[in-house]
PDB file of C-alpha atoms in Angstrom:
ATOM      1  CA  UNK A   2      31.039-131.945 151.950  1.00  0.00           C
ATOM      2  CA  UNK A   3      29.660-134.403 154.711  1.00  0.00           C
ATOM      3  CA  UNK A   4      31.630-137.642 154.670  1.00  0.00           C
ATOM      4  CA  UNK A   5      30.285-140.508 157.125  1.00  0.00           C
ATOM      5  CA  UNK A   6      32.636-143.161 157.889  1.00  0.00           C
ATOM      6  CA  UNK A   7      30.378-146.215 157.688  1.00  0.00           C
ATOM      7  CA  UNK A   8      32.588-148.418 159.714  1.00  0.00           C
ATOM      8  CA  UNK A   9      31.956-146.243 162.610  1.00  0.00           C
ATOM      9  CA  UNK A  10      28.084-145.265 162.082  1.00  0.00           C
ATOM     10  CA  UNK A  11      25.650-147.517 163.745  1.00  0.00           C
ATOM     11  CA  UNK A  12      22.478-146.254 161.627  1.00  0.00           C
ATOM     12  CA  UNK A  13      21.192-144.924 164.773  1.00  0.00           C
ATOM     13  CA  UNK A  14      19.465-141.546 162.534  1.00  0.00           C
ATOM     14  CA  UNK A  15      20.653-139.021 165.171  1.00  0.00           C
ATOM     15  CA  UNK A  16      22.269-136.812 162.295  1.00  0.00           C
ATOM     16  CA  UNK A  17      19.174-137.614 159.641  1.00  0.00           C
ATOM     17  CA  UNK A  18      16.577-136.095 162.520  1.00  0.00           C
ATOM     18  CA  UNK A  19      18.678-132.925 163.419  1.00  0.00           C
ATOM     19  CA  UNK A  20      19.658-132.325 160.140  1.00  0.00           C
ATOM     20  CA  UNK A  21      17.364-129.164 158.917  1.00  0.00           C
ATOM     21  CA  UNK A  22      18.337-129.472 155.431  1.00  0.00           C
ATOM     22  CA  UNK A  23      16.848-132.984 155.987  1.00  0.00           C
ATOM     23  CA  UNK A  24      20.376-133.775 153.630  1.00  0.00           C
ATOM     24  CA  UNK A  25      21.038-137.218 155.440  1.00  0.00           C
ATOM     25  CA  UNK A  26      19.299-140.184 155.220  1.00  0.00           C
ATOM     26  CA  UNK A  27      19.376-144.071 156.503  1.00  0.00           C
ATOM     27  CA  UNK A  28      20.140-146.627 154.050  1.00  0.00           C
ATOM     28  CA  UNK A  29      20.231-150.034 154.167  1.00  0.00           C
ATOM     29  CA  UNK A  30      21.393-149.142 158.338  1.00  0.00           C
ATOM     30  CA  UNK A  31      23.959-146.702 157.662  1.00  0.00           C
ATOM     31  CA  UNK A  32      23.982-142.633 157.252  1.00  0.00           C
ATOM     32  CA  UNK A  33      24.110-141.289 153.707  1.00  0.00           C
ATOM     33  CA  UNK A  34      24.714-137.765 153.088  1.00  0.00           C
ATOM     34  CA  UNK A  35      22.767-136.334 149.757  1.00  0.00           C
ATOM     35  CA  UNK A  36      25.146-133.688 149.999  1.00  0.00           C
ATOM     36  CA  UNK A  37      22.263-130.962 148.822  1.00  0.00           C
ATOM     37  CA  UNK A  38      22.198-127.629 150.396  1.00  0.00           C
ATOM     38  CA  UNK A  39      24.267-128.545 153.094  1.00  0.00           C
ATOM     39  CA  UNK A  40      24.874-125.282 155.395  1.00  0.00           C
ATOM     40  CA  UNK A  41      28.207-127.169 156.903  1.00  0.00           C
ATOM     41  CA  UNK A  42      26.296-126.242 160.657  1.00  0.00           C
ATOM     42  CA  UNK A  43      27.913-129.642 162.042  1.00  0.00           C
ATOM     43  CA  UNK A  44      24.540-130.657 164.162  1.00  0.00           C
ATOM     44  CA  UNK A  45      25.669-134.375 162.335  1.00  0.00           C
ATOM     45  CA  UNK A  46      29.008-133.766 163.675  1.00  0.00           C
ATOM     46  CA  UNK A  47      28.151-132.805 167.532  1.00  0.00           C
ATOM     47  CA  UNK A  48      25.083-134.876 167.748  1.00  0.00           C
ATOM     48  CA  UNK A  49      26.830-138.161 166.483  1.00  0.00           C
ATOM     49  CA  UNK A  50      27.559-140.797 169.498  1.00  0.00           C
ATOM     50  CA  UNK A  51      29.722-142.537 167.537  1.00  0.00           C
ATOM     51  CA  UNK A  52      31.980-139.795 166.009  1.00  0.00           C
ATOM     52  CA  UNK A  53      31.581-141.036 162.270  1.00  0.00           C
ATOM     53  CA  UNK A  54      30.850-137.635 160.488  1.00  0.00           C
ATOM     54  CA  UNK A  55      33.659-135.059 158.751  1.00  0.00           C
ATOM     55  CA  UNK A  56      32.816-132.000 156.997  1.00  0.00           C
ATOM     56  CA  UNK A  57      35.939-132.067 155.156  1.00  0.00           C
ATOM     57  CA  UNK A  58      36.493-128.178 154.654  1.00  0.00           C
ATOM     58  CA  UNK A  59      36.823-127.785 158.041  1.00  0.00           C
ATOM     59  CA  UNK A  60      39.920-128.668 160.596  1.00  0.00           C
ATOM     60  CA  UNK A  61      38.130-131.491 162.159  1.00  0.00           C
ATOM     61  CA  UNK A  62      41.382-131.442 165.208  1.00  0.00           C
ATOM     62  CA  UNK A  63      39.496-128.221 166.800  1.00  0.00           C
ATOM     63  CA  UNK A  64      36.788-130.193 168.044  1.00  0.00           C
ATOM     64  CA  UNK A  65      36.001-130.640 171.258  1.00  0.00           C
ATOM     65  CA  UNK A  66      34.469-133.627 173.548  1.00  0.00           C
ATOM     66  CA  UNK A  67      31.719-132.730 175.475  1.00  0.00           C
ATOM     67  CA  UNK A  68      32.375-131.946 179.225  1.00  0.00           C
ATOM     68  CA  UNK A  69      29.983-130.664 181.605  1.00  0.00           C
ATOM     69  CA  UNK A  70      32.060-129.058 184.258  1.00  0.00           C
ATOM     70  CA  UNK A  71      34.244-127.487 181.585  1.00  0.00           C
ATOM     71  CA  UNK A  72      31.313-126.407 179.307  1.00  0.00           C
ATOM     72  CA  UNK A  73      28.093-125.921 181.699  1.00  0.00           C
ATOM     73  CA  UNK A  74      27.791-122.127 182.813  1.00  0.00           C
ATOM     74  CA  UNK A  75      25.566-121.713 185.937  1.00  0.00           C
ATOM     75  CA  UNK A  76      22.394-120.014 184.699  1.00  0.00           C
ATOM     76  CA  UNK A  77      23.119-117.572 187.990  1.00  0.00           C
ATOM     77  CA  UNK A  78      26.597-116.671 187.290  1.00  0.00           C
ATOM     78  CA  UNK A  79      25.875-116.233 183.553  1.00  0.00           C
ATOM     79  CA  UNK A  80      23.296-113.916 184.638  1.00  0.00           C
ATOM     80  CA  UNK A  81      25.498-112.147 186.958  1.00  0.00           C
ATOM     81  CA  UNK A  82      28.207-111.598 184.672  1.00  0.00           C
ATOM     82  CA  UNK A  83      26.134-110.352 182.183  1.00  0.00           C
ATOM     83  CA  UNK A  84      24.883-107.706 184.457  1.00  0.00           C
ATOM     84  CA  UNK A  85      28.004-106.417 186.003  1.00  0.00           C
ATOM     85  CA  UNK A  86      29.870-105.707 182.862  1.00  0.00           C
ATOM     86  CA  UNK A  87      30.660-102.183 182.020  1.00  0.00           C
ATOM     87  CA  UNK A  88      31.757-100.214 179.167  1.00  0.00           C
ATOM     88  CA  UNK A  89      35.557 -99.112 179.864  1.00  0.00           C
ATOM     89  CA  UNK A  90      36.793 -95.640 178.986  1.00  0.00           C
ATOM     90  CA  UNK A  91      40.091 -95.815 181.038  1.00  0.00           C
ATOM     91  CA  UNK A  92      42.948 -98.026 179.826  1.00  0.00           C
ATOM     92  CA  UNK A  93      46.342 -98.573 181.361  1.00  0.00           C
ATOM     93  CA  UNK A  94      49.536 -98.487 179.248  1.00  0.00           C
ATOM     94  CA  UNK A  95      49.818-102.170 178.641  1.00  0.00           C
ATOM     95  CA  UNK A  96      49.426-104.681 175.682  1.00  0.00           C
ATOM     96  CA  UNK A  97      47.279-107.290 175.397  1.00  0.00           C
ATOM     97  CA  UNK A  98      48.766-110.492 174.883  1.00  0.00           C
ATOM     98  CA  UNK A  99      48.259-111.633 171.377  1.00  0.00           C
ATOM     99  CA  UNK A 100      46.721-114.957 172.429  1.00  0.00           C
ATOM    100  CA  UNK A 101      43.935-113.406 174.438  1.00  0.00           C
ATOM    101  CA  UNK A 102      42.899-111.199 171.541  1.00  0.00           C
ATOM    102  CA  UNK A 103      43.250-114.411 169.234  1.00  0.00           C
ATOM    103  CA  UNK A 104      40.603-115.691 171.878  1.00  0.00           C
ATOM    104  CA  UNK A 105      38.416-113.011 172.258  1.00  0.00           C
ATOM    105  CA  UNK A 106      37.926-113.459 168.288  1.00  0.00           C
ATOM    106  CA  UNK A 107      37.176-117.146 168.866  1.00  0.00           C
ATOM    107  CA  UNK A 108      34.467-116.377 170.265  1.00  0.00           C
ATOM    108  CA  UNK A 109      32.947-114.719 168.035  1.00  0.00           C
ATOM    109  CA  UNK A 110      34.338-116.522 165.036  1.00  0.00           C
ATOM    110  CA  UNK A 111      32.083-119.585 167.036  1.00  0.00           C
ATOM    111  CA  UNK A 112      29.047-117.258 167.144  1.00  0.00           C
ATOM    112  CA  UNK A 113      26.053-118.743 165.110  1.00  0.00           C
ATOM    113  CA  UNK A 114      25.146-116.725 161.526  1.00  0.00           C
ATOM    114  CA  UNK A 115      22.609-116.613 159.448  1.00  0.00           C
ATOM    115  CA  UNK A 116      22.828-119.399 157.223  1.00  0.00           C
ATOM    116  CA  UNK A 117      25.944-120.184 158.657  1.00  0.00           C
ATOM    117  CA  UNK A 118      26.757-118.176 155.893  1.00  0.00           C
ATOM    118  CA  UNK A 119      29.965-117.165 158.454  1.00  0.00           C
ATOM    119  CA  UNK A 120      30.177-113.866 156.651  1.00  0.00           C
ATOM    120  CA  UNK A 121      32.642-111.823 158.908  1.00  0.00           C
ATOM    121  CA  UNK A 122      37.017-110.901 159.636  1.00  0.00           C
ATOM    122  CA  UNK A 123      38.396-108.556 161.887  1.00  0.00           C
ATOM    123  CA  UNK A 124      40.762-106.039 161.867  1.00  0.00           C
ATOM    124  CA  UNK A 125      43.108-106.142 164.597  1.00  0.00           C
ATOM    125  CA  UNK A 126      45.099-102.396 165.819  1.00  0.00           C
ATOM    126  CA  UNK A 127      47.757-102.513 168.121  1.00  0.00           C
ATOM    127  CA  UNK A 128      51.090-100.596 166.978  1.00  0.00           C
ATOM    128  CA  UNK A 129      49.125 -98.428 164.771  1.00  0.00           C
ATOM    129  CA  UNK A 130      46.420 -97.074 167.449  1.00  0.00           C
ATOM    130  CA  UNK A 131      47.626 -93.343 167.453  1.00  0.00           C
ATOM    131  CA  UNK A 132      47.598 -92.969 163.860  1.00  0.00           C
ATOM    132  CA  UNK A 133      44.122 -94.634 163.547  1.00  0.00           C
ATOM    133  CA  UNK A 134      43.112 -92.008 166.433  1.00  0.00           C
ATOM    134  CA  UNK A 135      44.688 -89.102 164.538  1.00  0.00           C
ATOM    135  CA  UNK A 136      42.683 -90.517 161.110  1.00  0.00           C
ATOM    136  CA  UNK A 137      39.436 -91.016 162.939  1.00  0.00           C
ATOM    137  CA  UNK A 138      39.074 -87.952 164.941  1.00  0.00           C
ATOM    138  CA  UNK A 139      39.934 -86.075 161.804  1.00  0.00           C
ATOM    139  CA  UNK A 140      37.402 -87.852 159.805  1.00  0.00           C
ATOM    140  CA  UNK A 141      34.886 -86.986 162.340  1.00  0.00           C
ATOM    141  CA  UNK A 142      35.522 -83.229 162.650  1.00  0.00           C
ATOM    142  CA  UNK A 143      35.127 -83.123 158.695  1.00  0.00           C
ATOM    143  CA  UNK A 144      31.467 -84.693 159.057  1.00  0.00           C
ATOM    144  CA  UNK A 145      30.483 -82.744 161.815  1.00  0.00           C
ATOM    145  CA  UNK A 146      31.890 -79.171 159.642  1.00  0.00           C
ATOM    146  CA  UNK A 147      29.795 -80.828 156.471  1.00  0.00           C
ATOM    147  CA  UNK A 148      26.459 -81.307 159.099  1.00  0.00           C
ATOM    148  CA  UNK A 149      23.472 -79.834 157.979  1.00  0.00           C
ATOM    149  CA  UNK A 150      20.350 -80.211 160.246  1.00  0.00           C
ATOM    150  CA  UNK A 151      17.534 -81.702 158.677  1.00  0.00           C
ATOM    151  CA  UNK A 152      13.818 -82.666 159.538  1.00  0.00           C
ATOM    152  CA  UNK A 153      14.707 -86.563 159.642  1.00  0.00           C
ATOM    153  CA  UNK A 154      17.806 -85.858 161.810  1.00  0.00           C
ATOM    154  CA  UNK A 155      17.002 -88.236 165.464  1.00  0.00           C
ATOM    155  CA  UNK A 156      17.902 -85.960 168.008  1.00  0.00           C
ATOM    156  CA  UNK A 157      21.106 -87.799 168.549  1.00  0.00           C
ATOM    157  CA  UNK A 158      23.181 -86.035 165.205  1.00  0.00           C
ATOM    158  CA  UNK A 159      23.381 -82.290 166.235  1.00  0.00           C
ATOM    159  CA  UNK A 160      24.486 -83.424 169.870  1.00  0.00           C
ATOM    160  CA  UNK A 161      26.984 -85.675 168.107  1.00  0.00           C
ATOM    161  CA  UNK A 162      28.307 -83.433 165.872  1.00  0.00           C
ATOM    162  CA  UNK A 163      29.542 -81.037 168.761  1.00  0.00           C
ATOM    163  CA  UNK A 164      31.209 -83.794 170.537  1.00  0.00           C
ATOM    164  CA  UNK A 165      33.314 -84.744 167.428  1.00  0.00           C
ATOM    165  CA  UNK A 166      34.085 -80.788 167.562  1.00  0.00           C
ATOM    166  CA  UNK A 167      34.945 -81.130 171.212  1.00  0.00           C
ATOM    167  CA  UNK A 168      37.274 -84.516 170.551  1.00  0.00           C
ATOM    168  CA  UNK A 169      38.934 -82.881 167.851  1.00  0.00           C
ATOM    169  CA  UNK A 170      39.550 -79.395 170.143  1.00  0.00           C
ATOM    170  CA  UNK A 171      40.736 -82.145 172.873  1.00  0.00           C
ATOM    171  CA  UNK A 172      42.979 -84.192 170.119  1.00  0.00           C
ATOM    172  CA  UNK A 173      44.787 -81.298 169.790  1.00  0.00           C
ATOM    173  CA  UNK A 174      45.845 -80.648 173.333  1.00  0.00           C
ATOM    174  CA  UNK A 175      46.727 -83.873 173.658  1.00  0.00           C
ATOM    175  CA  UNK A 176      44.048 -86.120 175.191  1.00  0.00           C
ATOM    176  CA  UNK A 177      42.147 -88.809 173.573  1.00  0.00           C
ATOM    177  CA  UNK A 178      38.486 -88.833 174.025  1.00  0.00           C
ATOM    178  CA  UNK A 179      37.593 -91.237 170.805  1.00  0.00           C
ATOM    179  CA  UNK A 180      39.707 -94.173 171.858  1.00  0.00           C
ATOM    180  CA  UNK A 181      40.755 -93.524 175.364  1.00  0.00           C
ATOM    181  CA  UNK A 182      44.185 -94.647 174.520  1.00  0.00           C
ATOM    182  CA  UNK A 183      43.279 -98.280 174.353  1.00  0.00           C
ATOM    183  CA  UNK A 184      46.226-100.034 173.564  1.00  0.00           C
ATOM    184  CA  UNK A 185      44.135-102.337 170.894  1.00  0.00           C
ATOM    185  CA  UNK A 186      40.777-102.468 169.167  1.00  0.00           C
ATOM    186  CA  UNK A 187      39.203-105.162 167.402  1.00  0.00           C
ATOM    187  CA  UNK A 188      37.595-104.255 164.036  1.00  0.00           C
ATOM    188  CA  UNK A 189      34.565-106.514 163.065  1.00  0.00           C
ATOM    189  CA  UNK A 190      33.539-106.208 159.574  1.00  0.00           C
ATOM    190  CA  UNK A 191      30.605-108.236 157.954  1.00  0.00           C
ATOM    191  CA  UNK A 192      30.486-109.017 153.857  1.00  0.00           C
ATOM    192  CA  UNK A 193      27.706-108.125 152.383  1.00  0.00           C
ATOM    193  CA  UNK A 194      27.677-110.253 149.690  1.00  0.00           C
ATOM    194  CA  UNK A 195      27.450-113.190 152.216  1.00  0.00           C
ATOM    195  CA  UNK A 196      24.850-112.019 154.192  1.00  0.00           C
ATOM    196  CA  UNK A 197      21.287-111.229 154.618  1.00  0.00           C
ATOM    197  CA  UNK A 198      21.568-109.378 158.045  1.00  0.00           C
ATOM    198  CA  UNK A 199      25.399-107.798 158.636  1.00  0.00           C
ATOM    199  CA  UNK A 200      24.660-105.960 161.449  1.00  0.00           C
ATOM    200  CA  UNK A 201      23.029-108.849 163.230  1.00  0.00           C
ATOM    201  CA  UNK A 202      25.926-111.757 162.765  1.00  0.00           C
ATOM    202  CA  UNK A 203      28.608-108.580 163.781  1.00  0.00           C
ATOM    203  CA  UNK A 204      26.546-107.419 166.091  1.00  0.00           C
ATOM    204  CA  UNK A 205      25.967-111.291 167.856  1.00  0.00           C
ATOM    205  CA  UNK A 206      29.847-112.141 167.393  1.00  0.00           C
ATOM    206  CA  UNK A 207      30.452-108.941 169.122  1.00  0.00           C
ATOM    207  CA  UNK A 208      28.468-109.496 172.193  1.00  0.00           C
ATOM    208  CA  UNK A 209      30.190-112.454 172.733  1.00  0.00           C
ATOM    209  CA  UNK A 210      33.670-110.979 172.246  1.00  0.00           C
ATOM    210  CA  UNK A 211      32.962-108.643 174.829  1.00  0.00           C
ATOM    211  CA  UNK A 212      32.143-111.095 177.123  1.00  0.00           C
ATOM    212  CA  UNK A 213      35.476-113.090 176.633  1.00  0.00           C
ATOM    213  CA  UNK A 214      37.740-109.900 177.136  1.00  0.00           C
ATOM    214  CA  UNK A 215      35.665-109.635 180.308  1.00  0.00           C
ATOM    215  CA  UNK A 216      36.243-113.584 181.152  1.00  0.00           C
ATOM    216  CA  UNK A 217      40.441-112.418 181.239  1.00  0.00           C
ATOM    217  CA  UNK A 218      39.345-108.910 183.397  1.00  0.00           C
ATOM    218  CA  UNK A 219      39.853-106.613 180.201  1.00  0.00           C
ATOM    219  CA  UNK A 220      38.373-103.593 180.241  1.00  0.00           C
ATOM    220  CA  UNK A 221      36.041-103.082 176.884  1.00  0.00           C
ATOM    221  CA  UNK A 222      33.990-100.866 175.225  1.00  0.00           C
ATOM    222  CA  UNK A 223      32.124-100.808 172.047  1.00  0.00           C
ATOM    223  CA  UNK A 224      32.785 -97.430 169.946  1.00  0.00           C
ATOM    224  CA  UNK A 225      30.369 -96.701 167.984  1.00  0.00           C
ATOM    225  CA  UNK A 226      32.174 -93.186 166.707  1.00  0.00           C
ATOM    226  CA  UNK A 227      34.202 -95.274 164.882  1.00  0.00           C
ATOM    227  CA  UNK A 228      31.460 -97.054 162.843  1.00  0.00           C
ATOM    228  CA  UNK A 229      30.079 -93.988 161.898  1.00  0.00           C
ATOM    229  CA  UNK A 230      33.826 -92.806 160.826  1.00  0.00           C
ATOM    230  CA  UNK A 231      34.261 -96.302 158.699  1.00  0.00           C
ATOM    231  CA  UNK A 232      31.734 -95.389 156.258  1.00  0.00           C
ATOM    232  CA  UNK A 233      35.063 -92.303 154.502  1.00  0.00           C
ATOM    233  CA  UNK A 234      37.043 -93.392 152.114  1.00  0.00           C
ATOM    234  CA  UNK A 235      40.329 -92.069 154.316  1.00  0.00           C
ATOM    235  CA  UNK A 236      39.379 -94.502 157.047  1.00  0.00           C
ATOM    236  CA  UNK A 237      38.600 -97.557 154.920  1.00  0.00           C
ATOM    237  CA  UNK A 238      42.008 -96.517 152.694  1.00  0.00           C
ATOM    238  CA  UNK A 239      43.813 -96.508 155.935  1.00  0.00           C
ATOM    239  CA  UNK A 240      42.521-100.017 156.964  1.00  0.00           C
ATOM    240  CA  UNK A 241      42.313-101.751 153.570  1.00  0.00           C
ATOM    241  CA  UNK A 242      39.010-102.609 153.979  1.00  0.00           C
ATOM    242  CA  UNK A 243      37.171-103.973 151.340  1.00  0.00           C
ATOM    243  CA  UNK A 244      34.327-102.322 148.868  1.00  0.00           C
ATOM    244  CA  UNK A 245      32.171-105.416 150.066  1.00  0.00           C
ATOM    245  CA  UNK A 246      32.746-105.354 153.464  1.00  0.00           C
ATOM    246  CA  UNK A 247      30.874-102.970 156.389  1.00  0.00           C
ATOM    247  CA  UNK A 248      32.467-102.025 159.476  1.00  0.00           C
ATOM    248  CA  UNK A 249      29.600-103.361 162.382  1.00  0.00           C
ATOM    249  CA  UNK A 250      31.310-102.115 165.090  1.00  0.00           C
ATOM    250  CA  UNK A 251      34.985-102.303 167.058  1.00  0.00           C
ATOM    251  CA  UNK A 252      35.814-103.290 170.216  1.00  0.00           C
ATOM    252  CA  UNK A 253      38.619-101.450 172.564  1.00  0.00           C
ATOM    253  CA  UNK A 254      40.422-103.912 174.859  1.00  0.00           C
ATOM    254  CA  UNK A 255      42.871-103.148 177.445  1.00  0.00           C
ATOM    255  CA  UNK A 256      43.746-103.393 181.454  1.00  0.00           C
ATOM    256  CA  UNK A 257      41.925-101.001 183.116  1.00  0.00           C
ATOM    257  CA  UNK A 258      42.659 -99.453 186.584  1.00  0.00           C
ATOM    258  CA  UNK A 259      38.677 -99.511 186.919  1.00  0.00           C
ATOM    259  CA  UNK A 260      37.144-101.148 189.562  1.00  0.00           C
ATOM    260  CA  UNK A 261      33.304-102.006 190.332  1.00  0.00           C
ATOM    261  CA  UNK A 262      32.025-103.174 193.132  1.00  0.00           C
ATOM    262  CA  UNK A 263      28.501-103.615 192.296  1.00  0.00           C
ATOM    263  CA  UNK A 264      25.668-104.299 189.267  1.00  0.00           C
ATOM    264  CA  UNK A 265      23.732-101.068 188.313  1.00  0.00           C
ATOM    265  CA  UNK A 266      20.068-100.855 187.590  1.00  0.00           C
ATOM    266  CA  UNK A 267      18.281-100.632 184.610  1.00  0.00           C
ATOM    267  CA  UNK A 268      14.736-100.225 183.176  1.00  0.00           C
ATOM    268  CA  UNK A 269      12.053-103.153 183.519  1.00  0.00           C
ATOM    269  CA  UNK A 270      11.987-105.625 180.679  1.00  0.00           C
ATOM    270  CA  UNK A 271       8.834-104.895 178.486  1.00  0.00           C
ATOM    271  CA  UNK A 272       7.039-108.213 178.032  1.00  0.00           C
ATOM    272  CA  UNK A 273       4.574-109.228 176.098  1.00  0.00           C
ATOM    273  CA  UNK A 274       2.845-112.262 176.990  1.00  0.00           C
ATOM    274  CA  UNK A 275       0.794-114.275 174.527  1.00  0.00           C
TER     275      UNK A 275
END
């Protein structure tokens, strides 16, 4: 609920025009809030000059001042980043210190949602990375024994299919070609009951996860194997996941011996003009 402190507001109607729910108003020279179908998005609460607005079901002590040369991001550098990350496959035998992981999921907790409908939790694997490797792989050989080639298959499942045969053949000899022996992996899981579009809020908070492990020189790489893995009952039994909840996709994280010296190309954007 949006609660305006009327000693503080000055009527100025900041928070009434960038409200979209048009769910404040000016009366008599001070901010009301109607309180109707209120998506708690806190434009009132970041566009206010006078800091009079709460949204009391959040901790209002995480918010942050404005500062531009600890918030602005040169458009260059952005861009450059962006373009010289690089999926990781190779991970040294270290941890990752619990507070950068606790960081790297700030940023996508702060990733907009539909609705602000803030629909999504993560599953965090450290000590238990082996036996979700052992589980996985497993899984994965069973659904690649069970694959039948159909006319709607993309050409992507029979090639799959032998690789999950090959990991498995691998997993036995002793090397890990699911995980890469990350030393953690980030689980991002989306509730469907929440939602109108899981896979685009995980998929958003995701991409902005990957860019914070890359802000503290973590390797990372998405794994998609492991999505399609999520979907048997011994991997969601393992994890505890929820009947309403959907696995989007999981992030490894780890130091990495990896290093690049250069961006790499890629195809021309395909732009429509109108």
């Amino acid at each position: 609920m949006i609660k305006i402190n009327s000693e503080k507001c000055i009527g100025c109607g900041l928070c009434a025009f960038d409200c979209q729910c048009s769910n404040i108003k000016i009366v008599s020279g001070k901010a009301t809030s109607k309180n109707n179908n209120c998506l708690s998005c806190g434009h009132c609460i970041a566009v206010c000059p006078q800091n009079a607005v709460i949204l009391d079901e959040y901790d209002m002590d995480e918010i942050s001042e404005y500062n531009a040369s600890q918030f602005y991001i040169e458009p260059e550098k952005l861009l450059n980043s962006i373009k010289f990350r690089r999926s990781v496959r190779h991970f040294k035998n270290i941890p990752v210190e619990r507070e950068k992981i606790k960081t790297i999921i700030e940023a996508g907790r702060f990733t907009p949602t539909g609705g602000n409908s803030q629909p999504l939790s993560y599953i965090v694997v450290e000590q238990n990375m082996k036996e979700l490797t052992g589980v996985t792989i497993d899984t994965l050989y069973k659904m690649a024994l069970s694959y039948k080639k159909t006319e709607n298959d993309n050409a992507s499942s029979e090639r799959y299919t032998l690789m999950w045969k090959l990991m498995h053949r691998e997993y036995k000899k002793g090397n890990d070609t699911l995980f890469f022996n990350a030393p953690a992996m980030i689980i991002i899981l989306c509730d469907k009951k929440k939602s109108s579009n899981p896979y685009v809020d995980g998929a958003l908070a995701a991409s902005n996860m990957e860019a914070m492990a890359n802000s503290f020189k973590l390797g990372a790489c998405f794994n998609g194997f492991f999505t399609f893995a999520s979907s048997d009952e011994s991997i969601r039994n393992y994890l505890e996941i929820h009947d309403d909840r959907i696995v989007v996709t999981s992030l490894l994280v780890g130091y990495t011996d990896n290093k690049y010296l250069r961006t790499v190309p890629r195809k021309k954007a395909e732009i429509a003009w109108k």
